[in-house]
Short mmCIF file of N, CA, C and O in Angstrom, two decimals:
data_model
loop_
_atom_site.label_atom_id
_atom_site.label_comp_id
_atom_site.label_asym_id
_atom_site.label_seq_id
_atom_site.Cartn_x
_atom_site.Cartn_y
_atom_site.Cartn_z
N MET A 1 72.80 -105.78 -27.88
CA MET A 1 73.43 -106.74 -28.76
C MET A 1 74.95 -106.57 -28.70
O MET A 1 75.45 -105.46 -28.82
N LYS A 2 75.66 -107.66 -28.50
CA LYS A 2 77.12 -107.62 -28.43
C LYS A 2 77.70 -107.43 -29.83
O LYS A 2 77.21 -107.98 -30.82
N ARG A 3 78.77 -106.63 -29.89
CA ARG A 3 79.40 -106.29 -31.17
C ARG A 3 80.75 -106.98 -31.31
O ARG A 3 81.57 -106.94 -30.40
N VAL A 4 80.95 -107.57 -32.49
CA VAL A 4 82.18 -108.30 -32.79
C VAL A 4 82.82 -107.67 -34.03
O VAL A 4 82.14 -107.41 -35.02
N LEU A 5 84.13 -107.48 -33.96
CA LEU A 5 84.88 -107.03 -35.12
C LEU A 5 85.72 -108.21 -35.61
O LEU A 5 86.53 -108.76 -34.85
N VAL A 6 85.51 -108.61 -36.86
CA VAL A 6 86.27 -109.70 -37.48
C VAL A 6 87.25 -109.06 -38.45
O VAL A 6 86.86 -108.34 -39.37
N VAL A 7 88.54 -109.34 -38.24
CA VAL A 7 89.60 -108.77 -39.07
C VAL A 7 90.32 -109.91 -39.77
O VAL A 7 91.00 -110.72 -39.14
N ASP A 8 90.15 -109.98 -41.09
CA ASP A 8 90.75 -111.06 -41.88
C ASP A 8 90.83 -110.59 -43.32
O ASP A 8 89.94 -109.88 -43.78
N ASP A 9 91.87 -110.99 -44.02
CA ASP A 9 92.00 -110.60 -45.42
C ASP A 9 91.47 -111.67 -46.37
O ASP A 9 91.50 -111.48 -47.58
N GLU A 10 90.94 -112.76 -45.85
CA GLU A 10 90.35 -113.80 -46.67
C GLU A 10 88.83 -113.64 -46.65
O GLU A 10 88.19 -113.85 -45.62
N GLN A 11 88.25 -113.28 -47.79
CA GLN A 11 86.82 -113.00 -47.85
C GLN A 11 85.99 -114.21 -47.45
O GLN A 11 84.96 -114.07 -46.78
N GLN A 12 86.43 -115.40 -47.81
CA GLN A 12 85.67 -116.61 -47.46
C GLN A 12 85.58 -116.77 -45.93
O GLN A 12 84.53 -117.07 -45.40
N ALA A 13 86.69 -116.54 -45.24
CA ALA A 13 86.69 -116.64 -43.78
C ALA A 13 85.76 -115.58 -43.18
O ALA A 13 84.98 -115.86 -42.26
N ILE A 14 85.84 -114.37 -43.70
CA ILE A 14 84.97 -113.29 -43.22
C ILE A 14 83.51 -113.68 -43.39
O ILE A 14 82.70 -113.55 -42.47
N ASP A 15 83.16 -114.19 -44.57
CA ASP A 15 81.77 -114.54 -44.85
C ASP A 15 81.26 -115.64 -43.92
O ASP A 15 80.16 -115.55 -43.38
N VAL A 16 82.08 -116.68 -43.72
CA VAL A 16 81.67 -117.81 -42.88
C VAL A 16 81.47 -117.37 -41.44
O VAL A 16 80.43 -117.65 -40.82
N PHE A 17 82.45 -116.68 -40.88
CA PHE A 17 82.36 -116.30 -39.47
C PHE A 17 81.33 -115.20 -39.24
O PHE A 17 80.64 -115.20 -38.22
N LYS A 18 81.19 -114.29 -40.19
CA LYS A 18 80.16 -113.25 -40.03
C LYS A 18 78.77 -113.88 -40.02
O LYS A 18 77.94 -113.55 -39.16
N ALA A 19 78.51 -114.79 -40.95
CA ALA A 19 77.20 -115.44 -41.01
C ALA A 19 76.93 -116.23 -39.73
O ALA A 19 75.83 -116.16 -39.17
N ALA A 20 77.93 -116.97 -39.26
CA ALA A 20 77.74 -117.79 -38.06
C ALA A 20 77.48 -116.92 -36.84
O ALA A 20 76.59 -117.22 -36.04
N LEU A 21 78.25 -115.86 -36.68
CA LEU A 21 78.11 -115.01 -35.49
C LEU A 21 76.82 -114.18 -35.54
O LEU A 21 76.17 -113.98 -34.52
N THR A 22 76.44 -113.74 -36.73
CA THR A 22 75.19 -113.01 -36.88
C THR A 22 74.00 -113.91 -36.54
O THR A 22 73.04 -113.47 -35.90
N SER A 23 74.09 -115.17 -36.94
CA SER A 23 72.98 -116.10 -36.73
C SER A 23 72.73 -116.40 -35.25
O SER A 23 71.63 -116.81 -34.87
N VAL A 24 73.74 -116.18 -34.40
CA VAL A 24 73.55 -116.41 -32.96
C VAL A 24 73.37 -115.11 -32.19
O VAL A 24 73.45 -115.08 -30.97
N GLY A 25 73.15 -114.02 -32.93
CA GLY A 25 72.75 -112.78 -32.28
C GLY A 25 73.79 -111.70 -32.10
O GLY A 25 73.53 -110.70 -31.44
N TYR A 26 74.98 -111.87 -32.69
CA TYR A 26 75.99 -110.82 -32.58
C TYR A 26 75.85 -109.83 -33.74
O TYR A 26 75.47 -110.21 -34.85
N GLU A 27 76.16 -108.59 -33.46
CA GLU A 27 76.30 -107.59 -34.51
C GLU A 27 77.76 -107.66 -34.96
O GLU A 27 78.66 -107.50 -34.13
N VAL A 28 78.00 -107.90 -36.24
CA VAL A 28 79.35 -108.15 -36.73
C VAL A 28 79.75 -107.09 -37.74
O VAL A 28 79.03 -106.81 -38.69
N GLU A 29 80.91 -106.50 -37.48
CA GLU A 29 81.55 -105.63 -38.47
C GLU A 29 82.81 -106.34 -38.94
O GLU A 29 83.38 -107.14 -38.20
N VAL A 30 83.24 -106.03 -40.15
CA VAL A 30 84.41 -106.70 -40.70
C VAL A 30 85.42 -105.69 -41.24
O VAL A 30 85.06 -104.56 -41.59
N SER A 31 86.65 -106.13 -41.27
CA SER A 31 87.73 -105.34 -41.85
C SER A 31 88.71 -106.29 -42.53
O SER A 31 88.96 -107.38 -42.01
N ASP A 32 89.24 -105.87 -43.66
CA ASP A 32 90.21 -106.72 -44.35
C ASP A 32 91.64 -106.18 -44.24
O ASP A 32 92.54 -106.61 -44.94
N SER A 33 91.84 -105.22 -43.32
CA SER A 33 93.20 -104.72 -43.09
C SER A 33 93.36 -104.28 -41.63
O SER A 33 92.38 -103.91 -40.98
N GLY A 34 94.58 -104.35 -41.16
CA GLY A 34 94.87 -103.95 -39.79
C GLY A 34 94.62 -102.48 -39.54
O GLY A 34 94.04 -102.11 -38.51
N LYS A 35 95.07 -101.65 -40.46
CA LYS A 35 94.90 -100.20 -40.28
C LYS A 35 93.43 -99.82 -40.23
O LYS A 35 93.02 -99.01 -39.41
N HIS A 36 92.64 -100.41 -41.11
CA HIS A 36 91.21 -100.13 -41.11
C HIS A 36 90.58 -100.62 -39.81
O HIS A 36 89.71 -99.95 -39.23
N ALA A 37 91.00 -101.77 -39.33
CA ALA A 37 90.48 -102.30 -38.07
C ALA A 37 90.76 -101.35 -36.91
O ALA A 37 89.89 -101.10 -36.08
N LEU A 38 91.97 -100.80 -36.87
CA LEU A 38 92.30 -99.85 -35.81
C LEU A 38 91.43 -98.61 -35.89
O LEU A 38 91.01 -98.08 -34.86
N GLU A 39 91.13 -98.15 -37.10
CA GLU A 39 90.24 -97.00 -37.27
C GLU A 39 88.83 -97.33 -36.75
O GLU A 39 88.20 -96.51 -36.07
N LEU A 40 88.35 -98.54 -37.07
CA LEU A 40 87.03 -98.94 -36.61
C LEU A 40 86.96 -99.00 -35.09
O LEU A 40 85.97 -98.56 -34.49
N VAL A 41 88.00 -99.55 -34.47
CA VAL A 41 88.01 -99.68 -33.01
C VAL A 41 88.04 -98.30 -32.35
O VAL A 41 87.41 -98.10 -31.31
N LYS A 42 88.74 -97.36 -32.95
CA LYS A 42 88.78 -96.00 -32.38
C LYS A 42 87.44 -95.29 -32.54
O LYS A 42 87.06 -94.48 -31.69
N ALA A 43 86.71 -95.60 -33.62
CA ALA A 43 85.47 -94.91 -33.91
C ALA A 43 84.25 -95.52 -33.25
O ALA A 43 83.22 -94.87 -33.11
N SER A 44 84.35 -96.78 -32.84
CA SER A 44 83.19 -97.49 -32.32
C SER A 44 83.62 -98.48 -31.24
O SER A 44 84.78 -98.88 -31.18
N GLN A 45 82.68 -98.88 -30.42
CA GLN A 45 83.00 -99.80 -29.33
C GLN A 45 82.60 -101.22 -29.73
O GLN A 45 81.51 -101.46 -30.25
N PHE A 46 83.51 -102.17 -29.46
CA PHE A 46 83.26 -103.58 -29.72
C PHE A 46 83.41 -104.36 -28.42
O PHE A 46 84.17 -103.97 -27.54
N ASP A 47 82.70 -105.47 -28.34
CA ASP A 47 82.79 -106.33 -27.16
C ASP A 47 83.90 -107.37 -27.30
O ASP A 47 84.41 -107.86 -26.30
N VAL A 48 84.27 -107.68 -28.53
CA VAL A 48 85.35 -108.63 -28.78
C VAL A 48 85.85 -108.42 -30.22
O VAL A 48 85.11 -107.97 -31.09
N MET A 49 87.12 -108.74 -30.41
CA MET A 49 87.74 -108.63 -31.73
C MET A 49 88.37 -109.97 -32.08
O MET A 49 89.02 -110.61 -31.25
N ILE A 50 88.15 -110.39 -33.31
CA ILE A 50 88.75 -111.60 -33.84
C ILE A 50 89.69 -111.16 -34.96
O ILE A 50 89.26 -110.49 -35.89
N VAL A 51 90.96 -111.53 -34.85
CA VAL A 51 91.94 -111.02 -35.81
C VAL A 51 92.80 -112.16 -36.35
O VAL A 51 93.22 -113.04 -35.61
N ASP A 52 93.02 -112.13 -37.65
CA ASP A 52 93.94 -113.07 -38.30
C ASP A 52 95.36 -112.61 -38.02
O ASP A 52 95.62 -111.40 -37.90
N GLU A 53 96.28 -113.53 -37.91
CA GLU A 53 97.68 -113.17 -37.66
C GLU A 53 98.35 -112.57 -38.90
O GLU A 53 99.04 -111.57 -38.82
N MET A 54 98.14 -113.18 -40.05
CA MET A 54 98.80 -112.74 -41.27
C MET A 54 97.87 -111.86 -42.09
O MET A 54 96.92 -112.33 -42.71
N MET A 55 98.17 -110.57 -42.06
CA MET A 55 97.39 -109.59 -42.80
C MET A 55 98.34 -108.86 -43.75
O MET A 55 99.54 -108.81 -43.51
N PRO A 56 97.80 -108.24 -44.81
CA PRO A 56 98.69 -107.61 -45.79
C PRO A 56 99.43 -106.37 -45.29
O PRO A 56 100.56 -106.11 -45.71
N ASP A 57 98.83 -105.62 -44.37
CA ASP A 57 99.46 -104.37 -43.96
C ASP A 57 100.11 -104.41 -42.59
O ASP A 57 101.07 -103.70 -42.34
N MET A 58 99.62 -105.23 -41.69
CA MET A 58 100.24 -105.38 -40.38
C MET A 58 99.78 -106.71 -39.78
O MET A 58 98.68 -107.16 -40.05
N SER A 59 100.61 -107.30 -38.97
CA SER A 59 100.28 -108.59 -38.39
C SER A 59 99.22 -108.44 -37.29
O SER A 59 99.04 -107.36 -36.72
N GLY A 60 98.55 -109.54 -36.98
CA GLY A 60 97.61 -109.54 -35.88
C GLY A 60 98.28 -109.14 -34.58
O GLY A 60 97.72 -108.39 -33.78
N ASN A 61 99.51 -109.64 -34.38
CA ASN A 61 100.24 -109.28 -33.16
C ASN A 61 100.52 -107.79 -33.08
O ASN A 61 100.46 -107.20 -32.00
N SER A 62 100.81 -107.18 -34.21
CA SER A 62 101.04 -105.72 -34.23
C SER A 62 99.77 -104.96 -33.88
O SER A 62 99.80 -103.97 -33.15
N ILE A 63 98.65 -105.44 -34.39
CA ILE A 63 97.35 -104.81 -34.08
C ILE A 63 97.09 -104.90 -32.58
O ILE A 63 96.70 -103.91 -31.95
N ILE A 64 97.33 -106.07 -32.01
CA ILE A 64 97.11 -106.27 -30.58
C ILE A 64 97.98 -105.32 -29.76
O ILE A 64 97.51 -104.69 -28.81
N LYS A 65 99.25 -105.20 -30.12
CA LYS A 65 100.16 -104.32 -29.39
C LYS A 65 99.66 -102.88 -29.39
O LYS A 65 99.70 -102.20 -28.35
N VAL A 66 99.19 -102.40 -30.54
CA VAL A 66 98.67 -101.03 -30.63
C VAL A 66 97.46 -100.88 -29.71
O VAL A 66 97.36 -99.90 -28.96
N LEU A 67 96.56 -101.83 -29.76
CA LEU A 67 95.34 -101.75 -28.94
C LEU A 67 95.65 -101.82 -27.45
O LEU A 67 95.01 -101.14 -26.64
N ARG A 68 96.60 -102.62 -27.06
CA ARG A 68 96.94 -102.77 -25.64
C ARG A 68 97.63 -101.54 -25.07
O ARG A 68 97.61 -101.31 -23.87
N GLN A 69 98.23 -100.71 -25.93
CA GLN A 69 98.91 -99.49 -25.47
C GLN A 69 97.93 -98.34 -25.22
O GLN A 69 98.28 -97.38 -24.55
N ASP A 70 96.72 -98.45 -25.76
CA ASP A 70 95.73 -97.39 -25.62
C ASP A 70 94.79 -97.75 -24.47
O ASP A 70 94.14 -98.80 -24.50
N PRO A 71 94.70 -96.91 -23.44
CA PRO A 71 93.82 -97.22 -22.30
C PRO A 71 92.36 -97.49 -22.71
O PRO A 71 91.68 -98.28 -22.06
N ALA A 72 91.91 -96.89 -23.80
CA ALA A 72 90.53 -97.07 -24.24
C ALA A 72 90.28 -98.48 -24.79
O ALA A 72 89.14 -98.96 -24.77
N THR A 73 91.32 -99.14 -25.26
CA THR A 73 91.15 -100.48 -25.87
C THR A 73 92.01 -101.54 -25.19
O THR A 73 92.05 -102.68 -25.64
N ALA A 74 92.66 -101.18 -24.11
CA ALA A 74 93.60 -102.10 -23.45
C ALA A 74 92.94 -103.38 -22.95
O ALA A 74 93.58 -104.42 -22.88
N LYS A 75 91.66 -103.31 -22.63
CA LYS A 75 90.97 -104.49 -22.08
C LYS A 75 90.04 -105.17 -23.08
O LYS A 75 89.33 -106.10 -22.72
N LEU A 76 90.04 -104.72 -24.33
CA LEU A 76 89.21 -105.33 -25.35
C LEU A 76 89.60 -106.80 -25.52
O LEU A 76 90.76 -107.10 -25.80
N PRO A 77 88.66 -107.74 -25.35
CA PRO A 77 88.99 -109.15 -25.58
C PRO A 77 89.35 -109.38 -27.04
O PRO A 77 88.63 -108.95 -27.94
N ILE A 78 90.48 -110.06 -27.26
CA ILE A 78 90.96 -110.30 -28.62
C ILE A 78 91.30 -111.77 -28.79
O ILE A 78 92.05 -112.34 -28.00
N ILE A 79 90.75 -112.35 -29.85
CA ILE A 79 91.05 -113.73 -30.23
C ILE A 79 91.81 -113.70 -31.54
O ILE A 79 91.36 -113.08 -32.51
N VAL A 80 92.97 -114.36 -31.57
CA VAL A 80 93.69 -114.54 -32.83
C VAL A 80 93.13 -115.82 -33.45
O VAL A 80 93.13 -116.88 -32.83
N LEU A 81 92.65 -115.70 -34.68
CA LEU A 81 92.08 -116.83 -35.42
C LEU A 81 92.85 -116.92 -36.72
O LEU A 81 92.71 -116.06 -37.59
N THR A 82 93.69 -117.94 -36.86
CA THR A 82 94.61 -117.99 -37.98
C THR A 82 94.86 -119.43 -38.43
O THR A 82 94.47 -120.37 -37.75
N ASN A 83 95.52 -119.55 -39.57
CA ASN A 83 95.94 -120.88 -40.06
C ASN A 83 97.37 -121.20 -39.69
O ASN A 83 97.86 -122.28 -40.00
N PHE A 84 98.06 -120.27 -39.04
CA PHE A 84 99.47 -120.45 -38.75
C PHE A 84 99.68 -121.09 -37.38
O PHE A 84 99.50 -120.46 -36.36
N ASN A 85 100.06 -122.35 -37.42
CA ASN A 85 100.33 -123.12 -36.20
C ASN A 85 101.83 -123.05 -35.93
O ASN A 85 102.58 -123.95 -36.29
N ASP A 86 102.24 -121.97 -35.33
CA ASP A 86 103.65 -121.74 -35.06
C ASP A 86 103.80 -121.36 -33.58
O ASP A 86 103.21 -120.37 -33.14
N ASP A 87 104.55 -122.14 -32.86
CA ASP A 87 104.69 -121.91 -31.41
C ASP A 87 105.17 -120.50 -31.10
O ASP A 87 104.72 -119.88 -30.13
N GLN A 88 106.09 -119.99 -31.90
CA GLN A 88 106.61 -118.65 -31.65
C GLN A 88 105.53 -117.59 -31.83
O GLN A 88 105.41 -116.67 -31.03
N LEU A 89 104.71 -117.73 -32.88
CA LEU A 89 103.61 -116.78 -33.09
C LEU A 89 102.59 -116.83 -31.95
O LEU A 89 102.07 -115.81 -31.53
N VAL A 90 102.33 -118.04 -31.47
CA VAL A 90 101.39 -118.18 -30.35
C VAL A 90 101.95 -117.45 -29.13
O VAL A 90 101.24 -116.67 -28.48
N LYS A 91 103.23 -117.69 -28.82
CA LYS A 91 103.85 -117.03 -27.66
C LYS A 91 103.82 -115.51 -27.82
O LYS A 91 103.54 -114.78 -26.87
N GLU A 92 104.12 -115.03 -29.03
CA GLU A 92 104.13 -113.59 -29.27
C GLU A 92 102.72 -112.99 -29.13
O GLU A 92 102.56 -111.91 -28.58
N ALA A 93 101.72 -113.72 -29.61
CA ALA A 93 100.35 -113.22 -29.52
C ALA A 93 99.90 -113.12 -28.07
O ALA A 93 99.32 -112.11 -27.66
N ILE A 94 100.18 -114.14 -27.29
CA ILE A 94 99.80 -114.12 -25.87
C ILE A 94 100.58 -113.03 -25.13
O ILE A 94 100.02 -112.29 -24.32
N ALA A 95 101.87 -112.91 -25.45
CA ALA A 95 102.68 -111.86 -24.82
C ALA A 95 102.19 -110.47 -25.20
O ALA A 95 102.24 -109.54 -24.38
N ALA A 96 101.69 -110.32 -26.42
CA ALA A 96 101.18 -109.02 -26.87
C ALA A 96 99.86 -108.67 -26.20
O ALA A 96 99.48 -107.51 -26.13
N GLY A 97 99.14 -109.71 -25.72
CA GLY A 97 97.89 -109.45 -25.03
C GLY A 97 96.68 -110.15 -25.59
O GLY A 97 95.55 -109.85 -25.19
N ALA A 98 96.87 -111.11 -26.51
CA ALA A 98 95.73 -111.87 -27.03
C ALA A 98 95.13 -112.70 -25.91
O ALA A 98 95.85 -113.24 -25.07
N ASN A 99 93.82 -112.81 -25.91
CA ASN A 99 93.13 -113.63 -24.91
C ASN A 99 93.11 -115.10 -25.31
O ASN A 99 92.98 -115.97 -24.45
N ASP A 100 93.21 -115.37 -26.62
CA ASP A 100 93.21 -116.74 -27.10
C ASP A 100 93.85 -116.77 -28.48
O ASP A 100 93.87 -115.75 -29.19
N TYR A 101 94.35 -117.93 -28.86
CA TYR A 101 94.97 -118.15 -30.17
C TYR A 101 94.37 -119.43 -30.71
O TYR A 101 94.57 -120.50 -30.13
N ILE A 102 93.59 -119.32 -31.78
CA ILE A 102 92.83 -120.45 -32.29
C ILE A 102 93.20 -120.69 -33.75
O ILE A 102 93.33 -119.76 -34.53
N LEU A 103 93.33 -121.96 -34.10
CA LEU A 103 93.61 -122.34 -35.48
C LEU A 103 92.31 -122.51 -36.24
O LEU A 103 91.41 -123.23 -35.79
N LYS A 104 92.20 -121.84 -37.39
CA LYS A 104 90.96 -121.86 -38.17
C LYS A 104 90.53 -123.28 -38.52
O LYS A 104 89.35 -123.62 -38.42
N TYR A 105 91.48 -124.10 -38.92
CA TYR A 105 91.12 -125.44 -39.38
C TYR A 105 90.69 -126.37 -38.23
O TYR A 105 90.20 -127.46 -38.47
N GLN A 106 90.85 -125.92 -37.00
CA GLN A 106 90.39 -126.70 -35.85
C GLN A 106 89.12 -126.12 -35.23
O GLN A 106 88.65 -126.62 -34.22
N MET A 107 88.56 -125.08 -35.83
CA MET A 107 87.47 -124.33 -35.21
C MET A 107 86.27 -124.29 -36.15
O MET A 107 86.39 -123.84 -37.28
N THR A 108 85.13 -124.75 -35.67
CA THR A 108 83.90 -124.57 -36.43
C THR A 108 83.30 -123.22 -36.05
O THR A 108 83.61 -122.68 -34.99
N PRO A 109 82.43 -122.68 -36.89
CA PRO A 109 81.79 -121.42 -36.52
C PRO A 109 81.04 -121.51 -35.19
O PRO A 109 81.05 -120.57 -34.40
N ASP A 110 80.41 -122.66 -34.91
CA ASP A 110 79.72 -122.82 -33.63
C ASP A 110 80.70 -122.80 -32.46
O ASP A 110 80.41 -122.23 -31.41
N ASP A 111 81.85 -123.45 -32.64
CA ASP A 111 82.88 -123.44 -31.60
C ASP A 111 83.34 -122.01 -31.32
O ASP A 111 83.56 -121.63 -30.17
N LEU A 112 83.49 -121.22 -32.39
CA LEU A 112 83.93 -119.84 -32.22
C LEU A 112 82.91 -119.04 -31.43
O LEU A 112 83.28 -118.28 -30.53
N SER A 113 81.64 -119.21 -31.73
CA SER A 113 80.63 -118.46 -30.97
C SER A 113 80.65 -118.86 -29.50
O SER A 113 80.46 -118.01 -28.63
N MET A 114 80.90 -120.12 -29.20
CA MET A 114 81.00 -120.56 -27.80
C MET A 114 82.23 -119.93 -27.12
O MET A 114 82.16 -119.52 -25.97
N LYS A 115 83.35 -119.88 -27.83
CA LYS A 115 84.57 -119.25 -27.30
C LYS A 115 84.29 -117.79 -26.95
O LYS A 115 84.70 -117.29 -25.92
N ILE A 116 83.59 -117.10 -27.87
CA ILE A 116 83.27 -115.69 -27.63
C ILE A 116 82.38 -115.55 -26.40
O ILE A 116 82.62 -114.70 -25.55
N LYS A 117 81.36 -116.37 -26.30
CA LYS A 117 80.46 -116.31 -25.15
C LYS A 117 81.22 -116.54 -23.86
O LYS A 117 81.01 -115.84 -22.87
N ASP A 118 82.13 -117.50 -23.85
CA ASP A 118 82.94 -117.75 -22.66
C ASP A 118 83.84 -116.55 -22.34
O ASP A 118 83.98 -116.16 -21.18
N LEU A 119 84.41 -115.96 -23.36
CA LEU A 119 85.36 -114.86 -23.16
C LEU A 119 84.70 -113.60 -22.64
O LEU A 119 85.23 -112.93 -21.77
N ILE A 120 83.51 -113.30 -23.14
CA ILE A 120 82.87 -112.05 -22.74
C ILE A 120 81.80 -112.26 -21.67
O ILE A 120 81.10 -111.33 -21.30
N GLY A 121 81.72 -113.48 -21.17
CA GLY A 121 80.86 -113.74 -20.02
C GLY A 121 79.38 -113.74 -20.29
O GLY A 121 78.60 -113.23 -19.52
N GLU A 122 78.99 -114.30 -21.39
CA GLU A 122 77.55 -114.40 -21.70
C GLU A 122 77.00 -115.71 -21.21
O GLU A 122 77.60 -116.73 -21.26
#
């Protein structure tokens, strides 16, 4: 079973995406902070990570930069899923190593599961 880490500080978003991804067969873990997410990634292996850009303790881009510097997580597929439609943030996320940058309001849970399948080659 493929494992997904969803990192978001909005409980409603976590609930929606966790339910959708679980229903199509993914094992989903969640985190509501960047620091906790980094601890989870170090302690366990995930097939893909979905991270919000705006978090209370560190930005999604900062999380990506930390993960890309560690050889153990440098190739982890990462999707930024956020409400912030800002060209500069998109450029920074891609430059930091995000595999995709998706706007929440343009993405249904089914669309997200398809994006994940495409990204991890299922």
